[in-house]
Coordinates of N, CA, C and O in Angstrom, one line a residue:
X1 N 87.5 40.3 61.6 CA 86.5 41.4 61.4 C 86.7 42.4 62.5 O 87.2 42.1 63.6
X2 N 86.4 43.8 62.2 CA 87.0 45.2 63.0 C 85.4 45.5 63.7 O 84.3 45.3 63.1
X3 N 85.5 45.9 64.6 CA 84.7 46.2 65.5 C 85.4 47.4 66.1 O 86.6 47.5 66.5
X4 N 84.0 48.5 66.2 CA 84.1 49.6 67.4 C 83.0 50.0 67.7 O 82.1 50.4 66.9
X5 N 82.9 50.0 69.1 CA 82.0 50.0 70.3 C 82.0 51.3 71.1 O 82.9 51.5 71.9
X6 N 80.9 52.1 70.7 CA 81.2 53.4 71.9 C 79.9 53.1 73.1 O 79.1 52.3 73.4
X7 N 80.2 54.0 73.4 CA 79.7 54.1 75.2 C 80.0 55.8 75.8 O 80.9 56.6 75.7
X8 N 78.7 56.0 76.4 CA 79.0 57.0 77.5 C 78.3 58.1 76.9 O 78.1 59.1 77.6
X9 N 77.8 58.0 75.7 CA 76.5 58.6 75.6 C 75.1 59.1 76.8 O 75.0 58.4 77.8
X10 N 74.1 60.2 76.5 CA 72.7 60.3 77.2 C 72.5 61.6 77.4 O 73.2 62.4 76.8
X11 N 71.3 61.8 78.2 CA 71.2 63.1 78.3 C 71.7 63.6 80.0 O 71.9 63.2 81.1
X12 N 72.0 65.0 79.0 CA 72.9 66.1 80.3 C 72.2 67.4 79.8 O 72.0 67.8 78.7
X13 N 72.0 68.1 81.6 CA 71.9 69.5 81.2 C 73.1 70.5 80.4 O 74.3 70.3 80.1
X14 N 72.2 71.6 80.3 CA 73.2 72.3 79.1 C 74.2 72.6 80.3 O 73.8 72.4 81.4
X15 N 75.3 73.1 80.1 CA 76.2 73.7 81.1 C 77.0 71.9 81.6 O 77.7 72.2 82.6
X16 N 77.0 71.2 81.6 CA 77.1 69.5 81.9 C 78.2 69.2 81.1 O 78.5 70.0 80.2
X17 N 79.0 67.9 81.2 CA 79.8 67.1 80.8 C 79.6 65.8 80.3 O 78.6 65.2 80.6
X18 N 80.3 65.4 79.9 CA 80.1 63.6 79.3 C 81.6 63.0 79.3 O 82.6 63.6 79.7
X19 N 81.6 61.8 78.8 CA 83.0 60.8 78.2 C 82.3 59.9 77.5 O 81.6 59.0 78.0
X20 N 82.6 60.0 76.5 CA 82.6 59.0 75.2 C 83.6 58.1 75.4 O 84.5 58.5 76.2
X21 N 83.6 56.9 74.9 CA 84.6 56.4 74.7 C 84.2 55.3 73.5 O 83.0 55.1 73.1
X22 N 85.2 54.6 72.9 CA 85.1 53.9 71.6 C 86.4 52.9 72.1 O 87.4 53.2 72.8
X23 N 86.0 51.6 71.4 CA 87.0 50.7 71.8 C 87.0 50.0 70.3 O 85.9 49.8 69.7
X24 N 88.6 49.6 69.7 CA 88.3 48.6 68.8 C 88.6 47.5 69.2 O 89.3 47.3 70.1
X25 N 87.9 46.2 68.0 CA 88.7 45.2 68.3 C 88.4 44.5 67.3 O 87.8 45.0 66.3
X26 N 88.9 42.8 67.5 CA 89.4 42.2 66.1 C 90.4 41.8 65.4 O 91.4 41.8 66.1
X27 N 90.7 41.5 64.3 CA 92.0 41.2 63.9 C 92.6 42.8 63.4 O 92.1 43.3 62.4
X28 N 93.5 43.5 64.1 CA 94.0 44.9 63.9 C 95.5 44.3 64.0 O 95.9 43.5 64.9
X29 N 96.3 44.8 62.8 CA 97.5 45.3 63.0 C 97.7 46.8 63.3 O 98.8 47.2 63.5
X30 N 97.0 47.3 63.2 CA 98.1 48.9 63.3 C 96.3 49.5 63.2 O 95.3 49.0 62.7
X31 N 96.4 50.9 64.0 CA 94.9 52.1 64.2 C 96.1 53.2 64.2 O 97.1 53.0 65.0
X32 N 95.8 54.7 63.0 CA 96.0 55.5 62.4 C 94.9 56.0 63.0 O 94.3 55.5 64.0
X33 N 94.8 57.3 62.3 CA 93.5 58.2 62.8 C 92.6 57.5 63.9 O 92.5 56.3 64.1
X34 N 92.2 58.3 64.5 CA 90.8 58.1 65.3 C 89.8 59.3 65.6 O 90.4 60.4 65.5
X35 N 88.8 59.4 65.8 CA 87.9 60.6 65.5 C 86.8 60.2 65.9 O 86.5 59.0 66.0
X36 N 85.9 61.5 66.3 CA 84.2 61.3 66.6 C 83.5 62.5 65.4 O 83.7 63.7 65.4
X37 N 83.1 62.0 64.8 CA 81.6 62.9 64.2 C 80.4 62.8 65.0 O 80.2 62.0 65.9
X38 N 79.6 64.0 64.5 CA 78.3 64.1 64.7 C 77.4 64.2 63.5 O 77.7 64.8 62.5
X39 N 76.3 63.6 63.8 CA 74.9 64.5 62.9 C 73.9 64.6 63.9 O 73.7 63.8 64.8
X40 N 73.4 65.3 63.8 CA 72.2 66.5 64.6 C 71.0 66.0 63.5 O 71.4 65.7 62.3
X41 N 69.7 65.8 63.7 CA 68.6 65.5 62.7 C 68.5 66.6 62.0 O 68.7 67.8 62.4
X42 N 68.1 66.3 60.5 CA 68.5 67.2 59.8 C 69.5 67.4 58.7 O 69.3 67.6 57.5
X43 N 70.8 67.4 59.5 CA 72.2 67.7 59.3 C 73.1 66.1 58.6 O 73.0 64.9 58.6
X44 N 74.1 67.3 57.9 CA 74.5 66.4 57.6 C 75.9 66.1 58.5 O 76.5 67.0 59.1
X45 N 76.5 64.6 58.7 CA 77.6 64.3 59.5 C 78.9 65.2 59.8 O 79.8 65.2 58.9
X46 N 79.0 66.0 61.1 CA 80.4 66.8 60.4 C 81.5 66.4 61.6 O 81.3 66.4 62.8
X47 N 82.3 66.2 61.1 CA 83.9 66.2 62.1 C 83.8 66.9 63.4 O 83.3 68.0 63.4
X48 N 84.2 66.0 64.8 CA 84.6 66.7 65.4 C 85.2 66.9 66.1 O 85.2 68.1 66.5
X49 N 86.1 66.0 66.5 CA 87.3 66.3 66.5 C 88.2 64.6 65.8 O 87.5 63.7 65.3
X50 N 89.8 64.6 66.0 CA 90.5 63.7 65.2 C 91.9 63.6 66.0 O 92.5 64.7 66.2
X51 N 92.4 62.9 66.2 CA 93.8 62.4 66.7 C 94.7 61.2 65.9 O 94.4 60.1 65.5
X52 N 95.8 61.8 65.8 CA 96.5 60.9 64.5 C 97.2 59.9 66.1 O 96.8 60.0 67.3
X53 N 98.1 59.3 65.5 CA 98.6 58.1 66.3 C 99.3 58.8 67.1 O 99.1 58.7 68.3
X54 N 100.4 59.6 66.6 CA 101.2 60.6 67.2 C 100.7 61.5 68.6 O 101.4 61.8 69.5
X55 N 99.3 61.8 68.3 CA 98.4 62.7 69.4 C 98.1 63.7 69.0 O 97.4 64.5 69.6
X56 N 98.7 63.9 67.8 CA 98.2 65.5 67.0 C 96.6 65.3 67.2 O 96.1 64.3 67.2
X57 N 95.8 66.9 67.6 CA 95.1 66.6 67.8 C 94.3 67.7 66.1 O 94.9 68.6 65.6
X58 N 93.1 67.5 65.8 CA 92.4 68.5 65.1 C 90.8 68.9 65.6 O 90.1 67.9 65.7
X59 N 90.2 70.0 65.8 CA 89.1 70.4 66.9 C 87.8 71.0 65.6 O 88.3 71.8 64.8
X60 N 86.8 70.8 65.5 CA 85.8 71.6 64.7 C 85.8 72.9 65.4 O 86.1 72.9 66.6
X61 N 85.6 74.0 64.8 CA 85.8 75.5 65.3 C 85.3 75.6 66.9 O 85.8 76.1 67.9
X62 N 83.6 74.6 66.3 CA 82.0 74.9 67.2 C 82.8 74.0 68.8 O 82.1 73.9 69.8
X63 N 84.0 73.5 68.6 CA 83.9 72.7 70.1 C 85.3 72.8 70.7 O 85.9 72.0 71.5
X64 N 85.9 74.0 70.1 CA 87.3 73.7 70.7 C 87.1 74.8 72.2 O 86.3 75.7 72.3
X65 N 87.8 74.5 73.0 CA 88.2 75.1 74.3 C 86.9 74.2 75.2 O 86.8 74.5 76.3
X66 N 86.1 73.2 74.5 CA 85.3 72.3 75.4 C 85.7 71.2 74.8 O 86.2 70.4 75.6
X67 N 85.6 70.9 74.1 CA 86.0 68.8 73.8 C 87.5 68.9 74.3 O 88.2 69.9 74.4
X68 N 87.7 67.6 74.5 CA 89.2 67.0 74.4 C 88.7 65.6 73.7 O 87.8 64.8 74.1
X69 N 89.7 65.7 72.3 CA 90.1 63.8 72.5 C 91.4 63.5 72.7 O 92.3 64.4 72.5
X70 N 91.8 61.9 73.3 CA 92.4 61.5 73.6 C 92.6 59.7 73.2 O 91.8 58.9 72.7
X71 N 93.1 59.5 73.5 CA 93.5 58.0 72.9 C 94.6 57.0 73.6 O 95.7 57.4 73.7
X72 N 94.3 55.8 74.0 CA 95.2 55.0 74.7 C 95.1 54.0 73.6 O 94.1 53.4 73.3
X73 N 96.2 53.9 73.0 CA 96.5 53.0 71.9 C 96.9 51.7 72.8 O 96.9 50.6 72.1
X74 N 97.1 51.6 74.0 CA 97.5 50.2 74.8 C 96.1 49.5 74.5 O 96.1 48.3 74.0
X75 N 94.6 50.3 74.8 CA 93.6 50.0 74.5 C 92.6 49.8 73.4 O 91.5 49.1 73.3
X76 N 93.4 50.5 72.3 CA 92.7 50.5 71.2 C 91.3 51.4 71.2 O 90.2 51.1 70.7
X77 N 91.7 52.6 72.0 CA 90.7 53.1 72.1 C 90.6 54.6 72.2 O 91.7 55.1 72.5
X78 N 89.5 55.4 72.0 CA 89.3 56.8 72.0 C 88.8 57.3 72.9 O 87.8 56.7 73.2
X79 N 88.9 58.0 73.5 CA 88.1 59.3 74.1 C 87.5 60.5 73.8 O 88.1 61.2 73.0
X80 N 86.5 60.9 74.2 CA 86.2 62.3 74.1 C 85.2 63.0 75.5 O 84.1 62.9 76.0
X81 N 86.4 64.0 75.6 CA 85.6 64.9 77.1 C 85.0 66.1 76.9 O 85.6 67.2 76.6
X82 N 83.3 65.8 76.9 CA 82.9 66.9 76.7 C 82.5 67.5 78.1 O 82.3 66.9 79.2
X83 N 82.5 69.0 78.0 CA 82.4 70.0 79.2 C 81.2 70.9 78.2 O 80.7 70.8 77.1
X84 N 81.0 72.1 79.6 CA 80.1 72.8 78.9 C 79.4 72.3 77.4 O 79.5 73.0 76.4
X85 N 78.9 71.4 77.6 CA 78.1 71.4 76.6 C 76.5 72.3 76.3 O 75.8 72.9 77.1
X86 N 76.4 72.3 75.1 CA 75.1 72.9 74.9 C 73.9 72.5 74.3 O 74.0 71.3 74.1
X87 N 72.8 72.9 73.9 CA 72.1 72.2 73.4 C 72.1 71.8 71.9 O 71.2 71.0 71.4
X88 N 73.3 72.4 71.0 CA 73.5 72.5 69.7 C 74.4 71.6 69.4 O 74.6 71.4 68.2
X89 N 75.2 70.7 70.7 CA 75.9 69.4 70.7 C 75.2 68.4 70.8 O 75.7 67.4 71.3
X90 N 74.0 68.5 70.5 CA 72.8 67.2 70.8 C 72.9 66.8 69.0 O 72.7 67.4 68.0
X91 N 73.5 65.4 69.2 CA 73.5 64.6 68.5 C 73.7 62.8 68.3 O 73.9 62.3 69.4
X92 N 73.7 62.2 67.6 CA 74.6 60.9 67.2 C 76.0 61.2 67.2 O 76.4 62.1 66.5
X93 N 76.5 60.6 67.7 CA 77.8 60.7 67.9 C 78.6 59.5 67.6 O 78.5 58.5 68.3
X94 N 79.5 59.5 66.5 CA 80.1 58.5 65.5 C 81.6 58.4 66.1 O 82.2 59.4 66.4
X95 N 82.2 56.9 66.4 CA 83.3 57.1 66.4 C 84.4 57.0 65.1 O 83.7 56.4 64.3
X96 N 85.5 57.1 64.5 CA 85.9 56.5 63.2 C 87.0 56.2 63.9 O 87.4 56.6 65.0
X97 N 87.6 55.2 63.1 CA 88.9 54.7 62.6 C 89.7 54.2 61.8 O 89.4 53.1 61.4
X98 N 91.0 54.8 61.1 CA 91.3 54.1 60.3 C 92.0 52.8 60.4 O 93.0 53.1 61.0
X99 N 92.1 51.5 60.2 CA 92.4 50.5 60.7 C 93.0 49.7 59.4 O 92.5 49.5 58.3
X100 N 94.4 49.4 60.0 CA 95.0 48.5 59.1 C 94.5 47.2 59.5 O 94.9 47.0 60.7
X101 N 93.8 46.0 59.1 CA 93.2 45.0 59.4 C 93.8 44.0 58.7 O 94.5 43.2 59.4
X102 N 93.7 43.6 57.0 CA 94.5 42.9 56.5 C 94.7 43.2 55.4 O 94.3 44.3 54.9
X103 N 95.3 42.1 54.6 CA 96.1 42.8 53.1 C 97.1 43.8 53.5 O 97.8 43.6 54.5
X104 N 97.4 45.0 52.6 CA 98.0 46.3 52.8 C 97.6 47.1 52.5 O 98.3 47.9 51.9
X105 N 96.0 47.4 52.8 CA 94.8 48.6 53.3 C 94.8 48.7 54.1 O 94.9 47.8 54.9
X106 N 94.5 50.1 54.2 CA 94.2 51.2 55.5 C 92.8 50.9 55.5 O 92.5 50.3 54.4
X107 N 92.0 51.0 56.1 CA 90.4 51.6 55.5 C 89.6 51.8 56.9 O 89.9 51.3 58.0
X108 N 88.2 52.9 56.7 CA 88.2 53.7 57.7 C 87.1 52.5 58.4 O 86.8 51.5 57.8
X109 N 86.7 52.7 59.3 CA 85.5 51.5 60.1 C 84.9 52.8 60.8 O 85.6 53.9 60.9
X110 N 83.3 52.6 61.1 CA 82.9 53.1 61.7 C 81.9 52.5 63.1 O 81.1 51.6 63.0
X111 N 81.9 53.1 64.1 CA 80.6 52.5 65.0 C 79.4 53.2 65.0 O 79.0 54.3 64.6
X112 N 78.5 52.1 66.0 CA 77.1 52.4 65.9 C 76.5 53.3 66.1 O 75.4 53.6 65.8
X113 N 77.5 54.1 66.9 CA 77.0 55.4 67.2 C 76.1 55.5 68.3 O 75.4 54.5 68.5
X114 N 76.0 56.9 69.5 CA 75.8 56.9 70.6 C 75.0 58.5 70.7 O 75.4 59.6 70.3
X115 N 73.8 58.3 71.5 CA 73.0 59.4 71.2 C 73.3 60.3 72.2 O 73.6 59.8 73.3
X116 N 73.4 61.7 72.1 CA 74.2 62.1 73.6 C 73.0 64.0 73.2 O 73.3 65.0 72.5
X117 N 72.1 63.7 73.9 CA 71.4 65.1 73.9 C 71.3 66.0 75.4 O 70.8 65.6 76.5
X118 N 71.7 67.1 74.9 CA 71.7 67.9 76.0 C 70.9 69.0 76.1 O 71.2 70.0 75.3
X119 N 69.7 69.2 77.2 CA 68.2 69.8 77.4 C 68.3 69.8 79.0 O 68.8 69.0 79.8
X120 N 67.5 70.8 79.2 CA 67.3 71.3 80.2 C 65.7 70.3 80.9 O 65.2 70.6 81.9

């Protein structure tokens, strides 16, 4: 069974920083993609950013020149550095993965998700 555990969620003033992080674990052969969504109440879940294995990275418009992700595949795990954040980054924050586990499926896992609101 695949498991992913994030951390490093809370609240930060606007103008503030964070680190997410996501770890998997379990029976894994092989992690493909990795990625964080959000949903904001209200809203529906949207991408925001994504790193293929390689380190290609892909950014949502609303967060590029402030997020970074990153990934230590020794770890089986993700990062994400948020800076300047604002209060329109206040959300649940999803980690994904695609995870070869068993058989010869890919298939995506998600975690619990990590509340990360930022208010003055």
């Amino acid at each position: 069974q695949v498991q992913l555990v994030e951390s490093g969620g809370g609240l930060v003033q606007p103008g503030g920083s964070l680190r997410l992080s996501c770890t998997a674990s379990g029976s894994i052969k092989s992690i493909y993609a990795m990625g964080w969504f959000r949903q904001a109440p209200g809203k529906q879940r949207e991408l925001v950013a994504t790193i293929d294995k390689s380190g290609r990275r892909v950014y949502a418009d609303s967060v590029k020149g402030r997020f970074t992700i990153s990934r230590d595949n020794t770890k089986n795990t993700v990062y994400l550095q948020m800076i300047s954040l604002k209060p329109e980054d206040t959300a649940v924050y999803y980690c994904n993965a695609d995870i070869w586990a068993t058989g010869w499926s890919v298939n995506p896992y998600w975690g619990q998700g990590t509340q990360v609101t930022v208010s003055s």
